[in-house]
Coordinates of C-alpha atoms in Angstrom, one line a residue:
M172 CA -22.8 -13.1 -32.1
R173 CA -23.6 -13.9 -35.7
D174 CA -26.8 -15.4 -36.8
T175 CA -26.8 -19.2 -36.6
P176 CA -27.1 -20.8 -40.0
E177 CA -28.9 -24.1 -40.5
I178 CA -27.2 -27.0 -42.3
E179 CA -28.1 -30.5 -43.2
T180 CA -27.9 -33.4 -40.8
L181 CA -24.5 -34.1 -39.3
P182 CA -24.1 -37.7 -38.0
A183 CA -22.1 -38.5 -34.9
H184 CA -19.1 -39.3 -37.0
I185 CA -18.4 -37.2 -40.1
D186 CA -15.6 -36.8 -42.6
A187 CA -12.9 -34.4 -41.3
D188 CA -12.5 -32.8 -44.7
E189 CA -16.2 -32.1 -44.8
V190 CA -16.1 -30.3 -41.5
E191 CA -13.3 -28.1 -42.7
R192 CA -15.2 -27.4 -45.9
R193 CA -18.3 -26.4 -44.1
A194 CA -16.3 -24.2 -41.7
R195 CA -14.7 -22.3 -44.6
E196 CA -18.0 -21.7 -46.2
L197 CA -19.0 -19.6 -43.3
E198 CA -18.1 -15.9 -43.1
W199 CA -15.1 -15.4 -40.9
S200 CA -13.1 -12.3 -39.9
D201 CA -9.9 -12.1 -37.9
P202 CA -10.8 -13.1 -34.3
D203 CA -10.3 -10.6 -31.5
E204 CA -7.7 -11.3 -28.8
L205 CA -9.2 -13.2 -25.9
P206 CA -9.5 -11.4 -22.6
D207 CA -7.0 -12.4 -20.0
E208 CA -8.1 -15.4 -18.0
L209 CA -7.3 -13.5 -14.9
P210 CA -7.2 -9.7 -14.7
T211 CA -3.8 -8.3 -13.9
V212 CA -2.9 -7.7 -10.2
M213 CA -0.3 -5.6 -8.6
A214 CA 2.9 -7.4 -7.5
Y215 CA 3.7 -7.6 -3.8
R216 CA 6.7 -5.5 -2.7
S217 CA 8.7 -6.1 0.5
E218 CA 8.4 -2.4 1.2
L219 CA 4.8 -2.9 2.1
L220 CA 6.0 -4.3 5.5
P221 CA 8.6 -3.1 7.9
R222 CA 12.0 -4.6 7.1
S223 CA 11.9 -6.7 10.3
V224 CA 8.8 -8.5 8.8
G225 CA 9.5 -8.1 5.1
A226 CA 12.8 -9.9 5.3
A227 CA 11.2 -13.0 6.9
V228 CA 8.4 -12.9 4.3
D229 CA 10.9 -12.9 1.4
D230 CA 12.8 -15.8 3.1
I231 CA 9.7 -17.9 3.5
A232 CA 8.6 -17.2 -0.1
E233 CA 12.0 -18.3 -1.5
R234 CA 12.2 -21.5 0.5
M235 CA 8.6 -22.4 -0.2
Q236 CA 8.8 -21.3 -3.8
C237 CA 5.4 -19.6 -3.3
P238 CA 4.1 -16.1 -4.1
P239 CA 5.4 -13.7 -1.3
D240 CA 1.8 -12.4 -1.1
Y241 CA 0.8 -15.5 0.9
P242 CA 3.2 -15.1 3.9
A243 CA 2.9 -11.3 3.7
A244 CA -0.9 -11.3 4.0
S245 CA -0.8 -13.8 6.9
M246 CA 1.8 -11.8 8.8
L247 CA -0.3 -8.6 8.5
V248 CA -3.4 -10.3 9.9
A249 CA -1.4 -12.0 12.6
M250 CA 0.0 -8.6 13.6
A251 CA -3.6 -7.3 13.9
A252 CA -4.5 -10.3 16.1
V253 CA -1.6 -9.5 18.5
V254 CA -2.7 -5.9 18.9
G255 CA -6.4 -6.6 18.9
C256 CA -8.5 -4.1 20.8
R257 CA -5.8 -3.3 23.3
L258 CA -5.1 -0.2 21.2
G259 CA -7.1 1.7 18.5
I260 CA -6.9 4.7 16.3
R261 CA -9.2 7.6 15.8
P262 CA -8.8 8.5 12.1
R263 CA -10.5 11.9 12.3
R264 CA -9.1 15.0 13.9
Y265 CA -12.1 15.5 16.2
D266 CA -14.6 12.8 15.6
D267 CA -14.9 9.9 18.1
W268 CA -15.0 7.2 15.4
L269 CA -12.7 4.5 16.7
V270 CA -11.0 1.8 14.7
V271 CA -9.3 -1.2 16.2
P272 CA -6.9 -3.1 14.0
N273 CA -8.6 -6.5 13.7
L274 CA -8.4 -7.8 10.1
W275 CA -10.0 -10.6 8.0
G276 CA -8.0 -12.0 5.2
C277 CA -7.4 -15.0 2.9
V278 CA -5.0 -16.3 0.3
V279 CA -6.3 -17.7 -3.0
G280 CA -4.5 -20.2 -5.2
R281 CA -4.3 -23.7 -6.6
P282 CA -3.6 -26.5 -4.1
S283 CA 0.0 -26.9 -5.5
L284 CA 1.0 -23.4 -4.4
K285 CA 1.7 -24.3 -0.8
K286 CA -0.8 -21.8 0.7
T287 CA -1.0 -23.4 4.1
P288 CA 2.7 -24.0 4.7
A289 CA 3.4 -20.4 3.5
T290 CA 1.1 -19.0 6.2
K291 CA 2.4 -21.2 9.0
G292 CA 5.2 -18.7 9.8
A293 CA 2.6 -16.2 11.0
E294 CA 0.9 -18.9 13.1
R295 CA 4.2 -19.8 14.7
Q296 CA 4.7 -16.2 15.9
L297 CA 1.3 -16.3 17.6
R298 CA 2.1 -19.6 19.2
H299 CA 5.4 -18.1 20.5
I300 CA 3.5 -15.2 22.1
E301 CA 1.2 -17.7 23.8
A302 CA 4.1 -19.8 25.0
R303 CA 6.0 -16.8 26.3
A304 CA 2.9 -15.7 28.2
R305 CA 2.6 -19.1 29.8
E306 CA 6.2 -19.1 30.8
A307 CA 6.0 -15.7 32.4
L308 CA 3.1 -16.8 34.6
Q309 CA 4.3 -20.3 35.3
S310 CA 5.5 -19.5 38.9
D311 CA 2.1 -17.8 39.7
I312 CA 0.3 -20.8 38.2
E313 CA 2.2 -23.2 40.4
D314 CA 1.6 -21.1 43.5
A315 CA -2.2 -21.1 42.7
E316 CA -2.1 -24.8 42.3
L317 CA -0.5 -25.3 45.7
D318 CA -3.1 -23.0 47.2
A319 CA -5.8 -25.1 45.7
V320 CA -4.4 -28.2 47.4
L321 CA -4.3 -26.4 50.8
L322 CA -7.7 -24.8 50.5
P323 CA -9.8 -27.9 51.6
E324 CA -7.6 -28.5 54.6
Q325 CA -7.7 -24.9 55.6
R326 CA -11.6 -25.0 55.5
K327 CA -11.7 -28.1 57.6
L328 CA -9.4 -26.6 60.2
L329 CA -11.5 -23.4 60.5
E330 CA -14.7 -25.4 60.7
Q331 CA -13.1 -27.4 63.6
Q332 CA -12.0 -24.2 65.3
I333 CA -15.5 -22.8 65.0
K334 CA -17.0 -25.9 66.6
A335 CA -14.5 -25.9 69.4
A336 CA -15.1 -22.2 70.2
L337 CA -18.8 -22.7 70.3
K338 CA -18.5 -25.6 72.6
K339 CA -16.5 -23.4 75.0
G340 CA -19.2 -20.6 74.6
D341 CA -16.6 -18.3 73.0
E342 CA -18.9 -16.8 70.4
E343 CA -16.6 -14.0 69.6
T344 CA -13.7 -16.3 68.6
A345 CA -16.2 -18.5 66.7
R346 CA -17.4 -15.5 64.7
N347 CA -13.8 -14.5 63.9
H348 CA -13.1 -18.0 62.6
A349 CA -16.3 -17.9 60.6
A350 CA -15.3 -14.6 59.0
A351 CA -11.9 -16.1 58.1
L352 CA -13.7 -19.1 56.5
Q353 CA -16.0 -16.7 54.6
D354 CA -12.9 -14.8 53.3
L355 CA -11.2 -18.0 52.3
Q356 CA -11.8 -18.0 48.6
E357 CA -10.6 -20.4 45.9
V358 CA -7.6 -18.9 44.3
Q359 CA -8.0 -18.9 40.5
P360 CA -4.7 -19.4 38.7
P361 CA -3.7 -16.6 36.3
E362 CA -4.6 -17.4 32.7
P363 CA -2.0 -16.7 30.1
R364 CA -3.1 -15.0 27.0
R365 CA -4.6 -17.1 24.2
I366 CA -4.6 -15.7 20.7
I367 CA -5.3 -18.6 18.3
A368 CA -8.6 -20.4 18.0
K369 CA -9.3 -23.0 15.4
E370 CA -12.1 -25.6 15.4
C371 CA -14.5 -24.2 18.0
S372 CA -18.2 -23.4 18.3
I373 CA -19.4 -19.8 18.4
Q374 CA -20.3 -20.4 22.1
K375 CA -16.8 -21.5 22.9
L376 CA -15.3 -18.6 21.0
I377 CA -17.4 -16.1 22.9
E378 CA -16.4 -17.7 26.2
M379 CA -12.7 -17.5 25.2
L380 CA -13.2 -13.8 24.2
G381 CA -14.6 -13.2 27.7
R382 CA -11.4 -14.6 29.2
H383 CA -9.1 -12.9 26.7
P384 CA -10.6 -9.5 25.9
G385 CA -7.6 -8.3 24.0
G386 CA -8.8 -10.2 21.0
M387 CA -8.2 -13.5 19.2
M388 CA -7.5 -14.9 15.8
L389 CA -9.5 -17.6 14.1
F390 CA -7.3 -19.7 11.8
V391 CA -9.4 -21.6 9.3
D392 CA -7.3 -23.7 6.9
E393 CA -10.2 -24.2 4.4
L394 CA -12.5 -21.2 4.5
L395 CA -14.9 -22.8 2.0
G396 CA -15.9 -25.4 4.5
W397 CA -16.3 -22.8 7.2
M398 CA -18.5 -20.6 5.0
R399 CA -20.6 -23.6 3.9
K400 CA -21.2 -24.4 7.5
L401 CA -22.4 -20.9 8.1
D402 CA -24.8 -21.3 5.2
R403 CA -26.8 -24.0 7.0
D404 CA -30.3 -23.0 8.1
D405 CA -29.4 -23.7 11.7
Q406 CA -26.4 -21.3 11.6
G407 CA -28.3 -18.1 10.8
G408 CA -27.7 -16.6 14.2
V409 CA -24.1 -17.7 14.2
R410 CA -23.4 -16.0 10.9
Q411 CA -24.8 -12.7 12.3
I412 CA -22.5 -12.9 15.3
Y413 CA -19.5 -13.3 13.0
L414 CA -20.6 -10.3 11.0
S415 CA -20.5 -8.4 14.3
L416 CA -17.2 -9.7 15.4
W417 CA -15.5 -8.2 12.3
N418 CA -16.0 -4.7 13.7
G419 CA -13.8 -5.5 16.7
T420 CA -15.5 -3.3 19.3
E421 CA -19.0 -4.7 19.5
I422 CA -20.3 -6.4 22.6
V423 CA -21.6 -9.9 21.7
N424 CA -23.9 -12.1 23.7
D425 CA -24.8 -15.7 23.7
D426 CA -27.9 -16.6 25.7
T427 CA -28.3 -20.2 24.7
I428 CA -30.4 -22.2 27.2
G429 CA -28.2 -24.5 29.3
R430 CA -25.1 -22.3 29.0
G431 CA -26.2 -19.3 30.9
E432 CA -25.4 -15.8 29.7
L433 CA -22.1 -15.2 27.9
T434 CA -20.9 -11.7 27.1
A435 CA -17.7 -10.5 25.6
R436 CA -16.1 -7.8 23.5
G437 CA -16.0 -9.3 20.1
C438 CA -12.5 -8.6 18.5
V439 CA -11.6 -11.5 16.2
S440 CA -9.2 -11.5 13.3
L441 CA -9.8 -14.2 10.7
F442 CA -7.5 -15.9 8.2
G443 CA -7.7 -18.9 5.9
C444 CA -7.1 -20.4 2.5
F445 CA -9.3 -20.6 -0.6
T446 CA -9.1 -22.3 -4.0
P447 CA -10.1 -20.0 -6.9
G448 CA -13.3 -21.9 -7.6
G449 CA -14.5 -22.0 -4.0
L450 CA -14.1 -18.3 -3.4
T451 CA -15.5 -17.1 -6.7
S452 CA -18.6 -19.2 -6.2
Y453 CA -19.2 -17.2 -3.0
V454 CA -18.5 -13.9 -4.6
S455 CA -20.9 -14.8 -7.4
A456 CA -23.6 -15.4 -4.7
A457 CA -22.8 -12.0 -3.2
I458 CA -23.2 -10.4 -6.6
R459 CA -26.5 -12.2 -7.3
G460 CA -27.9 -11.2 -3.9
G461 CA -29.6 -13.5 -1.4
R462 CA -27.9 -15.0 1.6
G463 CA -24.4 -14.4 0.2
D464 CA -25.2 -10.7 0.0
D465 CA -24.8 -10.0 3.7
G466 CA -21.3 -8.6 3.5
L467 CA -19.4 -11.7 4.8
V468 CA -17.3 -12.1 1.7
Q469 CA -16.7 -8.3 1.5
R470 CA -15.2 -8.4 5.0
L471 CA -12.2 -10.4 3.6
Q472 CA -10.2 -7.2 3.1
I473 CA -6.7 -8.7 3.1
C474 CA -7.6 -11.0 0.2
V475 CA -4.6 -11.8 -2.1
W476 CA -4.9 -13.8 -5.4
P477 CA -1.4 -13.5 -7.0
D478 CA -0.2 -15.0 -10.3
S479 CA 1.1 -18.5 -10.1
P480 CA 4.9 -18.7 -10.4
K481 CA 5.9 -19.8 -13.9
D482 CA 9.0 -21.6 -12.7
Y483 CA 10.0 -23.7 -9.8
K484 CA 13.5 -24.4 -8.4
S485 CA 14.5 -26.6 -5.6
V486 CA 15.6 -24.6 -2.5
D487 CA 16.9 -26.6 0.4
R488 CA 18.6 -24.4 3.0
W489 CA 18.3 -23.3 6.5
P490 CA 15.9 -20.3 7.2
D491 CA 17.5 -16.9 7.5
N492 CA 18.2 -16.8 11.3
Q493 CA 18.6 -13.1 11.4
A494 CA 15.3 -12.5 9.7
K495 CA 13.6 -15.0 12.2
V496 CA 15.1 -13.1 15.2
H497 CA 13.9 -9.7 13.9
L498 CA 10.5 -11.1 13.1
R499 CA 10.1 -12.6 16.6
E500 CA 11.3 -9.3 18.2
T501 CA 8.7 -7.4 16.2
F502 CA 5.8 -9.6 17.4
E503 CA 7.0 -9.5 21.0
R504 CA 7.1 -5.7 20.7
L505 CA 3.5 -5.7 19.5
A506 CA 2.5 -8.1 22.4
D507 CA 4.2 -5.9 25.0
I508 CA 2.5 -2.6 23.9
D509 CA 2.1 -0.3 26.8
A510 CA -0.5 2.3 25.8
Q511 CA 0.6 4.6 28.6
A512 CA 4.2 4.7 27.1
I513 CA 3.2 5.4 23.5
G514 CA 2.5 9.1 24.0
E515 CA -1.3 9.1 24.3
L516 CA -1.2 9.2 28.1
D517 CA -4.9 9.9 29.0
R518 CA -6.8 9.2 25.8
Y519 CA -9.3 6.4 26.2
D520 CA -12.4 5.6 24.2
E521 CA -15.7 5.6 26.1
D522 CA -15.4 1.8 26.1
G523 CA -12.0 2.0 27.8
I524 CA -9.9 1.3 24.7
P525 CA -6.8 3.5 24.5
F526 CA -6.3 5.2 21.1
M527 CA -3.8 7.0 19.0
R528 CA -4.2 9.6 16.2
F529 CA -2.3 10.5 13.0
D530 CA 0.4 13.1 13.2
A531 CA -0.2 16.3 11.2
D532 CA 1.3 15.1 7.9
A533 CA -0.3 11.7 8.2
Q534 CA -3.7 13.3 8.9
E535 CA -3.4 15.4 5.7
L536 CA -2.5 12.3 3.7
F537 CA -5.3 10.2 5.1
D538 CA -7.9 12.9 4.7
A539 CA -6.9 13.3 1.0
W540 CA -7.1 9.6 0.3
D541 CA -10.4 9.2 2.2
L542 CA -12.0 12.2 0.4
N543 CA -11.2 10.6 -3.0
H544 CA -12.2 7.2 -1.8
Q545 CA -15.6 8.3 -0.5
R546 CA -16.4 10.3 -3.6
R547 CA -15.5 7.3 -5.8
L548 CA -17.8 5.1 -3.8
R549 CA -20.7 7.5 -4.2
A550 CA -20.2 8.0 -7.9
G551 CA -22.5 5.0 -8.5
D552 CA -20.4 3.5 -11.3
L553 CA -19.1 0.5 -9.4
P554 CA -20.8 -2.9 -9.1
E555 CA -22.7 -3.0 -5.8
A556 CA -20.8 -6.0 -4.3
F557 CA -17.4 -4.5 -5.3
E558 CA -18.5 -1.1 -3.9
S559 CA -19.4 -2.8 -0.6
H560 CA -16.0 -4.5 -0.6
L561 CA -14.1 -1.2 -1.1
S562 CA -16.2 0.6 1.5
K563 CA -14.5 -1.6 4.1
Y564 CA -11.1 0.0 3.2
A565 CA -12.1 3.2 5.1
S566 CA -11.3 1.4 8.4
M567 CA -8.7 -0.9 6.8
V568 CA -6.2 1.9 5.9
P569 CA -6.0 3.4 9.4
S570 CA -5.8 -0.1 10.9
I571 CA -2.8 -1.0 8.7
A572 CA -1.2 2.4 9.3
L573 CA -1.4 1.8 13.1
L574 CA 0.0 -1.7 12.8
L575 CA 2.9 -0.6 10.6
H576 CA 3.7 2.3 12.9
L577 CA 3.8 0.0 15.9
A578 CA 5.7 -2.7 14.2
S579 CA 8.4 -0.2 13.1
G580 CA 9.0 0.7 16.8
D581 CA 8.2 4.4 16.2
G582 CA 6.8 6.4 19.1
G583 CA 4.3 9.2 19.1
A584 CA 1.4 9.6 16.7
V585 CA 1.0 7.5 13.6
S586 CA 3.5 8.7 11.0
A587 CA 3.0 9.8 7.4
T588 CA 5.3 7.0 6.3
A589 CA 3.1 4.3 7.9
T590 CA 0.0 6.0 6.4
Q591 CA 1.5 6.2 2.9
T592 CA 2.4 2.5 3.1
A593 CA -1.2 1.7 4.3
I594 CA -2.6 3.5 1.2
R595 CA -0.3 1.4 -1.0
W596 CA -1.7 -1.6 0.7
A597 CA -5.2 -0.4 -0.3
E598 CA -4.1 0.0 -3.9
Y599 CA -2.4 -3.4 -4.0
L600 CA -5.4 -5.1 -2.4
E601 CA -7.9 -3.4 -4.6
S602 CA -6.2 -4.9 -7.7
H603 CA -6.6 -8.4 -6.2
A604 CA -10.2 -7.7 -5.3
Q605 CA -10.7 -6.6 -8.9
R606 CA -9.5 -9.9 -10.1
L607 CA -11.8 -11.7 -7.7
Y608 CA -15.0 -9.8 -8.6
A609 CA -14.2 -9.8 -12.4
V610 CA -13.8 -13.6 -12.4
A611 CA -16.9 -14.1 -10.3
T612 CA -18.9 -11.8 -12.6
S613 CA -17.7 -13.4 -15.8
P614 CA -16.4 -16.9 -15.0
Q615 CA -16.4 -17.8 -18.7
R616 CA -13.3 -15.6 -19.2
Q617 CA -11.3 -18.1 -17.2
H618 CA -12.4 -21.0 -19.3
A619 CA -12.4 -19.4 -22.8
G620 CA -8.7 -19.9 -23.5
P621 CA -8.4 -23.5 -22.2
L622 CA -11.6 -24.4 -24.1
L623 CA -10.4 -22.8 -27.3
R624 CA -7.1 -24.8 -27.2
R625 CA -9.1 -28.0 -26.7
L626 CA -11.5 -27.2 -29.5
I627 CA -8.6 -26.6 -31.9
D628 CA -7.4 -30.1 -31.1
W629 CA -10.9 -31.5 -31.2
P630 CA -11.2 -34.7 -33.3
K631 CA -12.2 -33.6 -36.8
D632 CA -14.6 -36.5 -37.3
K633 CA -16.8 -35.6 -34.3
P634 CA -19.2 -32.7 -34.1
I635 CA -18.6 -30.1 -31.2
R636 CA -21.7 -30.0 -29.0
T637 CA -22.3 -28.4 -25.6
S638 CA -23.5 -31.6 -24.0
V639 CA -20.4 -33.5 -25.2
I640 CA -18.1 -30.8 -23.8
A641 CA -19.9 -30.9 -20.4
K642 CA -19.5 -34.6 -20.1
R643 CA -15.7 -34.4 -20.6
G644 CA -15.5 -33.0 -17.0
W645 CA -12.9 -30.4 -17.8
S646 CA -12.1 -28.0 -15.0
G647 CA -14.9 -25.4 -14.6
L648 CA -16.8 -26.7 -17.7
A649 CA -18.9 -29.5 -16.2
S650 CA -22.1 -27.4 -16.4
P651 CA -23.8 -27.0 -19.8
E652 CA -24.7 -23.5 -18.8
V653 CA -21.1 -22.5 -18.2
V654 CA -20.1 -24.2 -21.5
D655 CA -22.7 -22.3 -23.4
E656 CA -21.6 -19.0 -21.8
T657 CA -17.9 -19.8 -22.7
L658 CA -18.8 -20.7 -26.3
G659 CA -20.8 -17.5 -26.5
L660 CA -17.7 -15.5 -25.4
L661 CA -15.6 -17.3 -28.1
A662 CA -18.3 -16.6 -30.7
E663 CA -18.4 -12.9 -29.8
A664 CA -14.7 -12.7 -30.3
G665 CA -15.0 -14.5 -33.7
W666 CA -13.2 -17.8 -32.8
V667 CA -16.2 -20.1 -33.2
Q668 CA -19.6 -20.1 -34.9
S669 CA -22.7 -22.1 -34.1
V670 CA -24.8 -23.9 -36.7
K671 CA -28.2 -25.5 -36.3
V672 CA -28.2 -29.1 -37.4
N673 CA -31.4 -30.3 -39.0
T674 CA -31.8 -33.9 -37.6
G675 CA -35.3 -34.4 -38.8
G676 CA -36.5 -33.9 -35.2
R677 CA -35.5 -31.4 -32.6
P678 CA -32.7 -29.2 -34.0
T679 CA -29.3 -29.5 -32.5
T680 CA -26.6 -26.8 -32.3
D681 CA -23.1 -27.6 -33.3
W682 CA -20.0 -25.4 -33.2
L683 CA -17.4 -24.9 -35.8
V684 CA -13.9 -23.5 -35.0
H685 CA -12.3 -20.7 -37.1
P686 CA -10.3 -22.5 -39.8
D687 CA -7.2 -20.4 -38.9
A688 CA -7.7 -20.4 -35.1
A689 CA -4.4 -22.2 -34.4
N690 CA -2.4 -19.6 -36.4
F691 CA -4.1 -16.6 -34.8
L692 CA -3.7 -18.1 -31.4
Q693 CA 0.1 -18.4 -32.0
I694 CA 0.2 -14.8 -33.3
Y695 CA -1.5 -13.4 -30.2
L696 CA 0.7 -15.5 -27.9
R697 CA 3.8 -14.1 -29.5
E698 CA 2.5 -10.5 -29.2
T699 CA 1.7 -11.1 -25.5
T700 CA 5.2 -12.3 -24.7
K701 CA 6.7 -9.3 -26.4
T702 CA 4.7 -6.9 -24.2
P703 CA 6.8 -5.8 -21.2
E704 CA 5.2 -6.5 -17.8
T705 CA 4.3 -3.5 -15.6
T706 CA 6.9 -3.2 -12.9
P707 CA 5.9 -2.7 -9.3
N708 CA 7.4 0.8 -9.3
E709 CA 5.1 1.8 -12.1
T710 CA 2.0 0.5 -10.4
F711 CA 2.4 2.0 -6.9
G712 CA 1.3 5.5 -6.1
G713 CA 3.0 7.8 -3.7
F714 CA 4.7 11.1 -3.6
D715 CA 5.8 12.3 -7.0
G716 CA 8.1 15.1 -5.8
S717 CA 5.6 17.9 -6.7
G718 CA 3.5 17.8 -3.5
L719 CA 0.9 15.5 -5.2
V720 CA -0.2 12.2 -4.0
R721 CA -1.0 9.8 -6.9
F722 CA -3.6 7.1 -7.0
P723 CA -3.0 5.8 -10.5
D724 CA -4.9 2.5 -10.2
S725 CA -7.9 3.9 -8.4
G726 CA -9.4 6.0 -11.1
V727 CA -9.0 9.0 -8.9
C728 CA -7.6 12.4 -9.9
D729 CA -4.5 13.9 -8.2
V730 CA -5.1 15.7 -5.0
E731 CA -2.7 18.3 -3.6
V732 CA -1.5 17.6 -0.1
I733 CA 0.5 20.0 2.0
V734 CA 3.3 18.1 3.7

C-alpha cells in the first residue's frame, strides 16, 4: 500500500470537481484485476452417482432450478445413513482399520437458492424406508398389542389357580402355576427401524441409537443454530459426544443423573444447510483456534458451495416417474443389504460389524491415491485447518466407494469403478472446501468487488470514510474492521488511495477512488467474459489411457498404477 499523503481539511460536503482534482494529483498506475469474490469450484457431474440416483438428482435440480450439487450431496449422505454401521469396509489389505460409511455434510448458498426443498428428496427416501419397515411389522405389532391386552387377565387367572391349589394342599400344582406366572412376560412389540432424527436432545439421540443400532441420520435444517447451541458453556460435553459420533463405531455413554445409564454404538450421519456468512464465520473460528478448532467444522466432508445459477426459468412439470422409481429401488436395496449374501461370508470386525474389501484393481487405485494424499498432508504447506479438513478424506473415499458399489447393485468386493468415482468425489469436494477456507481466511475478497462498485458511484460531494461505509449496513461491511481490510485490499490492487485529512484536531483518513476506475472495471469485466470456462471434463482426473491416474487439482504428481 502506498504512503498516505496528508492534505488540508475536507469538510463533510465538498465540491465534486475538487475531489476529482485532488484524486488526479495523486500518483496512480493501472490497477490490478481484483481476485474472484469466490474461488472457482468444480462443477457437479451426474456421473458422480449411479444412474439410478443421478437421474433423480438431475430431475430435482431442473424442477427446482437449483444447483444439482444440493440434491446430490443430500442423496449421498442419505445413502450413508441407510447403510450405517450394518456394513463397513477395511481399506487396507491386511490392516484391521474399519470404516463405516456414515457421512456429515451440508449445502451452502443464499436463501433464494432453495437449499431445503432441494434436499427434501433425500429425506423422502428415508421416510419411505421407515414407512416400509412399519408396514412389514404391522401384523406382529398388532399381535403384540393383543397379547398386551390379555396379559393382565392371564396373570389374574394364574394367581387364582395358585390360591385354589394351595387351599387344596396341592403344592405341586401350585408350583407349576407359579412357574407359568413367572414365565409370563410382557411381550414387547417389534420396533420398526427409525433413521431420521431432527430436534432431539443428545440423551434422546443416544436412547434412539440404542434401539436402532444400525445408525441414524440427524437432519438439521439450519446448521448455524445447531452449532451455536453447541457453543454454549453448558453444552461442552454434548459437543464432545457429537465429535465421537462422527466416527461411526464408537460406543457412547450418557450417565446423566435421573436417566440411568444409556449406552449405544454411535453411528450418526448429519446433514443441513448453511448461508455463506454463517459457515465462514465458523471456519474463521477454526482457523483462529479456540473452541472452534476442535474439528467439528472439518467433519463436514460432504460440503458443497456451488456457484449460483445466473439464469432462472419457470419449470412446472410432473417429476420424472421413472427416475423416482429407480431411486426408490436403490434405497430399498441399500436398506435390504444382507451381509451374508454379498460375498464376505464370515468376515466380521471384532465389534461384530461385517465388512468388505476392495478388489485387486480397486486396492491398487486406492493405495496410489492414499499414498499421494498422505504425503501431501505431511508436506506442511497447507493451512492447518484445511489440512485437518482434508485428513478426513482418508476415510471418506472408501466410505463413498462402498456406497456407490452397493447402490450400483454390484456383488463381490468393492470395484475399481466405484473407487475411481469416489476419488473424483474427493477432488470435487476439495475444490468446494478450498472456496470455503479461502473466503474464511480472506473475507475481504468477497466484499472488494461490491464495495468498489459502490465507491465508483459514491456521491462526489461527500468524502469516503470507513465509519460512513460501516453505517450504510451493506452486506458483510457492517464492521469498521472488515471495511478497513477491504479498503486495504483495494488499495493494494491500486483502485483506491487513502489520504490523511488535517482537521485541526485528531487526523481523519479519507479514501479517493482511481479516476479511471469505472473504465478499468469495464475492461476487466469484458476480458473475464471472453475467458472460456473450464469444462467438467477438464477438471476431473481419472485414467488417461497410459496406465496413469491423474490428480490435476490436488497438486500431486502422476502415479503409475497397474490395472
